Amino acid sequence: MTQQSSPPGVRRVDARHRYEILVDGERAGLTAYRDRDDRRVFFHTEIDDAYAGRGLAGILVEQALTDVRASGMRIVPVCPYVAKFLEKHGEFADITDPVTPEVLQWLDARLGR
């Protein structure tokens, strides 16, 4: 087992509409979003295979959702991982909005799908 030199860090990259998790300065994964008014719609989370099994997705999503709260915004969990995380972490329930067909249609249009 190799020793990690520093704890993973999370940063918001507004220009790319995502939060990234860094391990020793390398991007290990991301959770992507689009903003709709005061709602941050999360639609995709991934961790690179090389970093799998370290609990990084949980750290990434928790810090991303904490940032959403600090920004005064609300969460819409289209991403299955974010939705599952929210089921286990009720502390974000007060700022979570349901995923509706209308939100999914809007997201598909934004992403050109």
PDB file of N, CA, C and O in Angstrom, residues 45-104:
ATOM      1  N   THR A  45     -21.171  11.579 -12.497  1.00  0.00           N
ATOM      2  CA  THR A  45     -20.034  11.494 -11.585  1.00  0.00           C
ATOM      3  C   THR A  45     -19.168  10.332 -12.031  1.00  0.00           C
ATOM      4  O   THR A  45     -19.687   9.270 -12.377  1.00  0.00           O
ATOM      5  N   GLU A  46     -17.857  10.544 -12.056  1.00  0.00           N
ATOM      6  CA  GLU A  46     -16.946   9.448 -12.416  1.00  0.00           C
ATOM      7  C   GLU A  46     -15.640   9.583 -11.660  1.00  0.00           C
ATOM      8  O   GLU A  46     -15.190  10.692 -11.358  1.00  0.00           O
ATOM      9  N   ILE A  47     -15.062   8.434 -11.338  1.00  0.00           N
ATOM     10  CA  ILE A  47     -13.738   8.355 -10.738  1.00  0.00           C
ATOM     11  C   ILE A  47     -12.890   7.505 -11.682  1.00  0.00           C
ATOM     12  O   ILE A  47     -13.339   6.450 -12.134  1.00  0.00           O
ATOM     13  N   ASP A  48     -11.692   7.971 -12.004  1.00  0.00           N
ATOM     14  CA  ASP A  48     -10.805   7.209 -12.892  1.00  0.00           C
ATOM     15  C   ASP A  48     -10.499   5.853 -12.272  1.00  0.00           C
ATOM     16  O   ASP A  48     -10.333   5.734 -11.053  1.00  0.00           O
ATOM     17  N   ASP A  49     -10.415   4.831 -13.121  1.00  0.00           N
ATOM     18  CA  ASP A  49     -10.170   3.465 -12.650  1.00  0.00           C
ATOM     19  C   ASP A  49      -8.959   3.366 -11.734  1.00  0.00           C
ATOM     20  O   ASP A  49      -8.956   2.604 -10.771  1.00  0.00           O
ATOM     21  N   ALA A  50      -7.921   4.129 -12.027  1.00  0.00           N
ATOM     22  CA  ALA A  50      -6.687   4.067 -11.239  1.00  0.00           C
ATOM     23  C   ALA A  50      -6.913   4.477  -9.783  1.00  0.00           C
ATOM     24  O   ALA A  50      -6.110   4.158  -8.918  1.00  0.00           O
ATOM     25  N   TYR A  51      -8.022   5.178  -9.526  1.00  0.00           N
ATOM     26  CA  TYR A  51      -8.296   5.687  -8.179  1.00  0.00           C
ATOM     27  C   TYR A  51      -9.529   5.031  -7.542  1.00  0.00           C
ATOM     28  O   TYR A  51      -9.993   5.462  -6.491  1.00  0.00           O
ATOM     29  N   ALA A  52     -10.052   4.000  -8.186  1.00  0.00           N
ATOM     30  CA  ALA A  52     -11.274   3.343  -7.701  1.00  0.00           C
ATOM     31  C   ALA A  52     -11.043   2.699  -6.334  1.00  0.00           C
ATOM     32  O   ALA A  52      -9.920   2.330  -5.984  1.00  0.00           O
ATOM     33  N   GLY A  53     -12.115   2.583  -5.576  1.00  0.00           N
ATOM     34  CA  GLY A  53     -12.060   1.867  -4.306  1.00  0.00           C
ATOM     35  C   GLY A  53     -11.486   2.635  -3.136  1.00  0.00           C
ATOM     36  O   GLY A  53     -11.224   2.067  -2.086  1.00  0.00           O
ATOM     37  N   ARG A  54     -11.289   3.933  -3.285  1.00  0.00           N
ATOM     38  CA  ARG A  54     -10.717   4.743  -2.205  1.00  0.00           C
ATOM     39  C   ARG A  54     -11.742   5.639  -1.520  1.00  0.00           C
ATOM     40  O   ARG A  54     -11.390   6.461  -0.677  1.00  0.00           O
ATOM     41  N   GLY A  55     -13.001   5.529  -1.939  1.00  0.00           N
ATOM     42  CA  GLY A  55     -14.031   6.390  -1.353  1.00  0.00           C
ATOM     43  C   GLY A  55     -14.006   7.812  -1.880  1.00  0.00           C
ATOM     44  O   GLY A  55     -14.582   8.719  -1.274  1.00  0.00           O
ATOM     45  N   LEU A  56     -13.329   8.015  -3.004  1.00  0.00           N
ATOM     46  CA  LEU A  56     -13.176   9.382  -3.527  1.00  0.00           C
ATOM     47  C   LEU A  56     -14.491   9.983  -4.013  1.00  0.00           C
ATOM     48  O   LEU A  56     -14.717  11.185  -3.868  1.00  0.00           O
ATOM     49  N   ALA A  57     -15.359   9.161  -4.593  1.00  0.00           N
ATOM     50  CA  ALA A  57     -16.630   9.696  -5.103  1.00  0.00           C
ATOM     51  C   ALA A  57     -17.439  10.310  -3.966  1.00  0.00           C
ATOM     52  O   ALA A  57     -18.020  11.384  -4.115  1.00  0.00           O
ATOM     53  N   GLY A  58     -17.446   9.645  -2.815  1.00  0.00           N
ATOM     54  CA  GLY A  58     -18.178  10.177  -1.665  1.00  0.00           C
ATOM     55  C   GLY A  58     -17.613  11.499  -1.185  1.00  0.00           C
ATOM     56  O   GLY A  58     -18.356  12.430  -0.867  1.00  0.00           O
ATOM     57  N   ILE A  59     -16.284  11.588  -1.121  1.00  0.00           N
ATOM     58  CA  ILE A  59     -15.628  12.840  -0.713  1.00  0.00           C
ATOM     59  C   ILE A  59     -15.969  13.952  -1.707  1.00  0.00           C
ATOM     60  O   ILE A  59     -16.330  15.066  -1.327  1.00  0.00           O
ATOM     61  N   LEU A  60     -15.862  13.625  -2.986  1.00  0.00           N
ATOM     62  CA  LEU A  60     -16.131  14.588  -4.054  1.00  0.00           C
ATOM     63  C   LEU A  60     -17.562  15.115  -3.969  1.00  0.00           C
ATOM     64  O   LEU A  60     -17.790  16.339  -3.962  1.00  0.00           O
ATOM     65  N   VAL A  61     -18.525  14.211  -3.891  1.00  0.00           N
ATOM     66  CA  VAL A  61     -19.926  14.627  -3.888  1.00  0.00           C
ATOM     67  C   VAL A  61     -20.261  15.388  -2.610  1.00  0.00           C
ATOM     68  O   VAL A  61     -20.936  16.424  -2.660  1.00  0.00           O
ATOM     69  N   GLU A  62     -19.766  14.922  -1.476  1.00  0.00           N
ATOM     70  CA  GLU A  62     -20.056  15.625  -0.226  1.00  0.00           C
ATOM     71  C   GLU A  62     -19.534  17.066  -0.269  1.00  0.00           C
ATOM     72  O   GLU A  62     -20.235  18.010   0.109  1.00  0.00           O
ATOM     73  N   GLN A  63     -18.316  17.249  -0.762  1.00  0.00           N
ATOM     74  CA  GLN A  63     -17.764  18.608  -0.825  1.00  0.00           C
ATOM     75  C   GLN A  63     -18.473  19.456  -1.876  1.00  0.00           C
ATOM     76  O   GLN A  63     -18.673  20.657  -1.682  1.00  0.00           O
ATOM     77  N   ALA A  64     -18.881  18.833  -2.983  1.00  0.00           N
ATOM     78  CA  ALA A  64     -19.632  19.571  -4.008  1.00  0.00           C
ATOM     79  C   ALA A  64     -20.966  20.045  -3.445  1.00  0.00           C
ATOM     80  O   ALA A  64     -21.352  21.211  -3.619  1.00  0.00           O
ATOM     81  N   LEU A  65     -21.672  19.166  -2.724  1.00  0.00           N
ATOM     82  CA  LEU A  65     -22.978  19.535  -2.171  1.00  0.00           C
ATOM     83  C   LEU A  65     -22.835  20.579  -1.068  1.00  0.00           C
ATOM     84  O   LEU A  65     -23.681  21.471  -0.941  1.00  0.00           O
ATOM     85  N   THR A  66     -21.760  20.484  -0.299  1.00  0.00           N
ATOM     86  CA  THR A  66     -21.492  21.490   0.733  1.00  0.00           C
ATOM     87  C   THR A  66     -21.271  22.854   0.075  1.00  0.00           C
ATOM     88  O   THR A  66     -21.739  23.888   0.570  1.00  0.00           O
ATOM     89  N   ASP A  67     -20.581  22.861  -1.064  1.00  0.00           N
ATOM     90  CA  ASP A  67     -20.354  24.105  -1.807  1.00  0.00           C
ATOM     91  C   ASP A  67     -21.672  24.662  -2.354  1.00  0.00           C
ATOM     92  O   ASP A  67     -21.898  25.875  -2.329  1.00  0.00           O
ATOM     93  N   VAL A  68     -22.552  23.774  -2.828  1.00  0.00           N
ATOM     94  CA  VAL A  68     -23.861  24.224  -3.324  1.00  0.00           C
ATOM     95  C   VAL A  68     -24.614  24.919  -2.189  1.00  0.00           C
ATOM     96  O   VAL A  68     -25.173  25.999  -2.371  1.00  0.00           O
ATOM     97  N   ARG A  69     -24.608  24.310  -0.997  1.00  0.00           N
ATOM     98  CA  ARG A  69     -25.280  24.916   0.153  1.00  0.00           C
ATOM     99  C   ARG A  69     -24.673  26.284   0.459  1.00  0.00           C
ATOM    100  O   ARG A  69     -25.396  27.258   0.665  1.00  0.00           O
ATOM    101  N   ALA A  70     -23.353  26.371   0.477  1.00  0.00           N
ATOM    102  CA  ALA A  70     -22.672  27.638   0.782  1.00  0.00           C
ATOM    103  C   ALA A  70     -23.005  28.710  -0.257  1.00  0.00           C
ATOM    104  O   ALA A  70     -23.018  29.901   0.056  1.00  0.00           O
ATOM    105  N   SER A  71     -23.287  28.292  -1.481  1.00  0.00           N
ATOM    106  CA  SER A  71     -23.632  29.222  -2.565  1.00  0.00           C
ATOM    107  C   SER A  71     -25.086  29.659  -2.501  1.00  0.00           C
ATOM    108  O   SER A  71     -25.524  30.471  -3.317  1.00  0.00           O
ATOM    109  N   GLY A  72     -25.866  29.055  -1.577  1.00  0.00           N
ATOM    110  CA  GLY A  72     -27.285  29.401  -1.470  1.00  0.00           C
ATOM    111  C   GLY A  72     -28.130  28.795  -2.565  1.00  0.00           C
ATOM    112  O   GLY A  72     -29.230  29.270  -2.848  1.00  0.00           O
ATOM    113  N   MET A  73     -27.627  27.727  -3.181  1.00  0.00           N
ATOM    114  CA  MET A  73     -28.350  27.084  -4.272  1.00  0.00           C
ATOM    115  C   MET A  73     -29.010  25.800  -3.790  1.00  0.00           C
ATOM    116  O   MET A  73     -28.855  25.398  -2.641  1.00  0.00           O
ATOM    117  N   ARG A  74     -29.738  25.147  -4.701  1.00  0.00           N
ATOM    118  CA  ARG A  74     -30.408  23.882  -4.408  1.00  0.00           C
ATOM    119  C   ARG A  74     -29.834  22.795  -5.308  1.00  0.00           C
ATOM    120  O   ARG A  74     -29.215  23.097  -6.324  1.00  0.00           O
ATOM    121  N   ILE A  75     -30.056  21.541  -4.919  1.00  0.00           N
ATOM    122  CA  ILE A  75     -29.489  20.376  -5.623  1.00  0.00           C
ATOM    123  C   ILE A  75     -30.602  19.646  -6.365  1.00  0.00           C
ATOM    124  O   ILE A  75     -31.676  19.419  -5.803  1.00  0.00           O
ATOM    125  N   VAL A  76     -30.327  19.257  -7.615  1.00  0.00           N
ATOM    126  CA  VAL A  76     -31.212  18.345  -8.343  1.00  0.00           C
ATOM    127  C   VAL A  76     -30.350  17.156  -8.764  1.00  0.00           C
ATOM    128  O   VAL A  76     -29.472  17.281  -9.614  1.00  0.00           O
ATOM    129  N   PRO A  77     -30.588  15.976  -8.143  1.00  0.00           N
ATOM    130  CA  PRO A  77     -29.708  14.819  -8.356  1.00  0.00           C
ATOM    131  C   PRO A  77     -30.117  13.927  -9.524  1.00  0.00           C
ATOM    132  O   PRO A  77     -30.654  12.836  -9.329  1.00  0.00           O
ATOM    133  N   VAL A  78     -29.848  14.353 -10.754  1.00  0.00           N
ATOM    134  CA  VAL A  78     -30.105  13.508 -11.919  1.00  0.00           C
ATOM    135  C   VAL A  78     -29.107  12.344 -11.924  1.00  0.00           C
ATOM    136  O   VAL A  78     -29.455  11.204 -12.242  1.00  0.00           O
ATOM    137  N   CYS A  79     -27.871  12.595 -11.543  1.00  0.00           N
ATOM    138  CA  CYS A  79     -26.832  11.565 -11.485  1.00  0.00           C
ATOM    139  C   CYS A  79     -27.218  10.496 -10.460  1.00  0.00           C
ATOM    140  O   CYS A  79     -27.498  10.824  -9.308  1.00  0.00           O
ATOM    141  N   PRO A  80     -27.228   9.216 -10.852  1.00  0.00           N
ATOM    142  CA  PRO A  80     -27.601   8.147  -9.913  1.00  0.00           C
ATOM    143  C   PRO A  80     -26.705   8.098  -8.670  1.00  0.00           C
ATOM    144  O   PRO A  80     -27.197   7.829  -7.583  1.00  0.00           O
ATOM    145  N   TYR A  81     -25.419   8.381  -8.833  1.00  0.00           N
ATOM    146  CA  TYR A  81     -24.533   8.346  -7.669  1.00  0.00           C
ATOM    147  C   TYR A  81     -24.907   9.453  -6.677  1.00  0.00           C
ATOM    148  O   TYR A  81     -24.974   9.222  -5.473  1.00  0.00           O
ATOM    149  N   VAL A  82     -25.145  10.652  -7.181  1.00  0.00           N
ATOM    150  CA  VAL A  82     -25.519  11.771  -6.307  1.00  0.00           C
ATOM    151  C   VAL A  82     -26.854  11.457  -5.623  1.00  0.00           C
ATOM    152  O   VAL A  82     -27.014  11.688  -4.422  1.00  0.00           O
ATOM    153  N   ALA A  83     -27.809  10.881  -6.362  1.00  0.00           N
ATOM    154  CA  ALA A  83     -29.108  10.529  -5.782  1.00  0.00           C
ATOM    155  C   ALA A  83     -28.933   9.521  -4.642  1.00  0.00           C
ATOM    156  O   ALA A  83     -29.530   9.658  -3.574  1.00  0.00           O
ATOM    157  N   LYS A  84     -28.098   8.503  -4.856  1.00  0.00           N
ATOM    158  CA  LYS A  84     -27.863   7.482  -3.826  1.00  0.00           C
ATOM    159  C   LYS A  84     -27.150   8.100  -2.618  1.00  0.00           C
ATOM    160  O   LYS A  84     -27.476   7.779  -1.481  1.00  0.00           O
ATOM    161  N   PHE A  85     -26.199   8.983  -2.875  1.00  0.00           N
ATOM    162  CA  PHE A  85     -25.490   9.671  -1.789  1.00  0.00           C
ATOM    163  C   PHE A  85     -26.495  10.438  -0.925  1.00  0.00           C
ATOM    164  O   PHE A  85     -26.438  10.395   0.306  1.00  0.00           O
ATOM    165  N   LEU A  86     -27.424  11.128  -1.562  1.00  0.00           N
ATOM    166  CA  LEU A  86     -28.404  11.939  -0.836  1.00  0.00           C
ATOM    167  C   LEU A  86     -29.340  11.083   0.011  1.00  0.00           C
ATOM    168  O   LEU A  86     -29.786  11.512   1.067  1.00  0.00           O
ATOM    169  N   GLU A  87     -29.635   9.849  -0.453  1.00  0.00           N
ATOM    170  CA  GLU A  87     -30.472   8.942   0.344  1.00  0.00           C
ATOM    171  C   GLU A  87     -29.810   8.639   1.683  1.00  0.00           C
ATOM    172  O   GLU A  87     -30.484   8.472   2.695  1.00  0.00           O
ATOM    173  N   LYS A  88     -28.488   8.543   1.672  1.00  0.00           N
ATOM    174  CA  LYS A  88     -27.743   8.185   2.885  1.00  0.00           C
ATOM    175  C   LYS A  88     -27.355   9.402   3.719  1.00  0.00           C
ATOM    176  O   LYS A  88     -26.915   9.260   4.843  1.00  0.00           O
ATOM    177  N   HIS A  89     -27.451  10.590   3.138  1.00  0.00           N
ATOM    178  CA  HIS A  89     -27.005  11.807   3.815  1.00  0.00           C
ATOM    179  C   HIS A  89     -28.159  12.808   3.895  1.00  0.00           C
ATOM    180  O   HIS A  89     -28.249  13.733   3.094  1.00  0.00           O
ATOM    181  N   GLY A  90     -29.020  12.609   4.884  1.00  0.00           N
ATOM    182  CA  GLY A  90     -30.214  13.435   5.036  1.00  0.00           C
ATOM    183  C   GLY A  90     -29.931  14.897   5.328  1.00  0.00           C
ATOM    184  O   GLY A  90     -30.810  15.733   5.209  1.00  0.00           O
ATOM    185  N   GLU A  91     -28.663  15.206   5.674  1.00  0.00           N
ATOM    186  CA  GLU A  91     -28.354  16.605   6.005  1.00  0.00           C
ATOM    187  C   GLU A  91     -28.500  17.532   4.799  1.00  0.00           C
ATOM    188  O   GLU A  91     -28.495  18.758   4.951  1.00  0.00           O
ATOM    189  N   PHE A  92     -28.623  16.970   3.584  1.00  0.00           N
ATOM    190  CA  PHE A  92     -28.803  17.817   2.397  1.00  0.00           C
ATOM    191  C   PHE A  92     -30.257  17.823   1.909  1.00  0.00           C
ATOM    192  O   PHE A  92     -30.576  18.454   0.910  1.00  0.00           O
ATOM    193  N   ALA A  93     -31.152  17.117   2.637  1.00  0.00           N
ATOM    194  CA  ALA A  93     -32.547  16.983   2.186  1.00  0.00           C
ATOM    195  C   ALA A  93     -33.241  18.334   2.034  1.00  0.00           C
ATOM    196  O   ALA A  93     -34.069  18.522   1.146  1.00  0.00           O
ATOM    197  N   ASP A  94     -32.880  19.285   2.899  1.00  0.00           N
ATOM    198  CA  ASP A  94     -33.550  20.593   2.883  1.00  0.00           C
ATOM    199  C   ASP A  94     -33.215  21.427   1.653  1.00  0.00           C
ATOM    200  O   ASP A  94     -33.903  22.405   1.366  1.00  0.00           O
ATOM    201  N   ILE A  95     -32.170  21.060   0.919  1.00  0.00           N
ATOM    202  CA  ILE A  95     -31.826  21.825  -0.294  1.00  0.00           C
ATOM    203  C   ILE A  95     -31.883  20.951  -1.546  1.00  0.00           C
ATOM    204  O   ILE A  95     -31.325  21.287  -2.582  1.00  0.00           O
ATOM    205  N   THR A  96     -32.569  19.791  -1.448  1.00  0.00           N
ATOM    206  CA  THR A  96     -32.671  18.874  -2.588  1.00  0.00           C
ATOM    207  C   THR A  96     -34.051  18.979  -3.220  1.00  0.00           C
ATOM    208  O   THR A  96     -35.060  18.934  -2.525  1.00  0.00           O
ATOM    209  N   ASP A  97     -34.074  19.139  -4.540  1.00  0.00           N
ATOM    210  CA  ASP A  97     -35.328  19.182  -5.295  1.00  0.00           C
ATOM    211  C   ASP A  97     -35.471  17.896  -6.103  1.00  0.00           C
ATOM    212  O   ASP A  97     -34.463  17.297  -6.500  1.00  0.00           O
ATOM    213  N   PRO A  98     -36.708  17.482  -6.377  1.00  0.00           N
ATOM    214  CA  PRO A  98     -36.909  16.240  -7.137  1.00  0.00           C
ATOM    215  C   PRO A  98     -36.487  16.389  -8.598  1.00  0.00           C
ATOM    216  O   PRO A  98     -36.502  17.483  -9.153  1.00  0.00           O
ATOM    217  N   VAL A  99     -36.127  15.256  -9.178  1.00  0.00           N
ATOM    218  CA  VAL A  99     -35.848  15.201 -10.618  1.00  0.00           C
ATOM    219  C   VAL A  99     -37.198  15.039 -11.308  1.00  0.00           C
ATOM    220  O   VAL A  99     -37.933  14.093 -11.035  1.00  0.00           O
ATOM    221  N   THR A 100     -37.536  15.973 -12.179  1.00  0.00           N
ATOM    222  CA  THR A 100     -38.819  15.936 -12.888  1.00  0.00           C
ATOM    223  C   THR A 100     -38.571  15.725 -14.387  1.00  0.00           C
ATOM    224  O   THR A 100     -37.475  16.006 -14.883  1.00  0.00           O
ATOM    225  N   PRO A 101     -39.587  15.245 -15.118  1.00  0.00           N
ATOM    226  CA  PRO A 101     -39.429  15.107 -16.576  1.00  0.00           C
ATOM    227  C   PRO A 101     -39.019  16.422 -17.231  1.00  0.00           C
ATOM    228  O   PRO A 101     -38.231  16.450 -18.160  1.00  0.00           O
ATOM    229  N   GLU A 102     -39.553  17.510 -16.691  1.00  0.00           N
ATOM    230  CA  GLU A 102     -39.246  18.838 -17.240  1.00  0.00           C
ATOM    231  C   GLU A 102     -37.758  19.173 -17.060  1.00  0.00           C
ATOM    232  O   GLU A 102     -37.115  19.703 -17.966  1.00  0.00           O
ATOM    233  N   VAL A 103     -37.199  18.824 -15.892  1.00  0.00           N
ATOM    234  CA  VAL A 103     -35.766  19.059 -15.651  1.00  0.00           C
ATOM    235  C   VAL A 103     -34.928  18.202 -16.593  1.00  0.00           C
ATOM    236  O   VAL A 103     -33.935  18.658 -17.161  1.00  0.00           O
ATOM    237  N   LEU A 104     -35.337  16.949 -16.775  1.00  0.00           N
ATOM    238  CA  LEU A 104     -34.583  16.051 -17.674  1.00  0.00           C
ATOM    239  C   LEU A 104     -34.610  16.559 -19.109  1.00  0.00           C
ATOM    240  O   LEU A 104     -33.600  16.515 -19.816  1.00  0.00           O
TER     241      LEU A 104
END
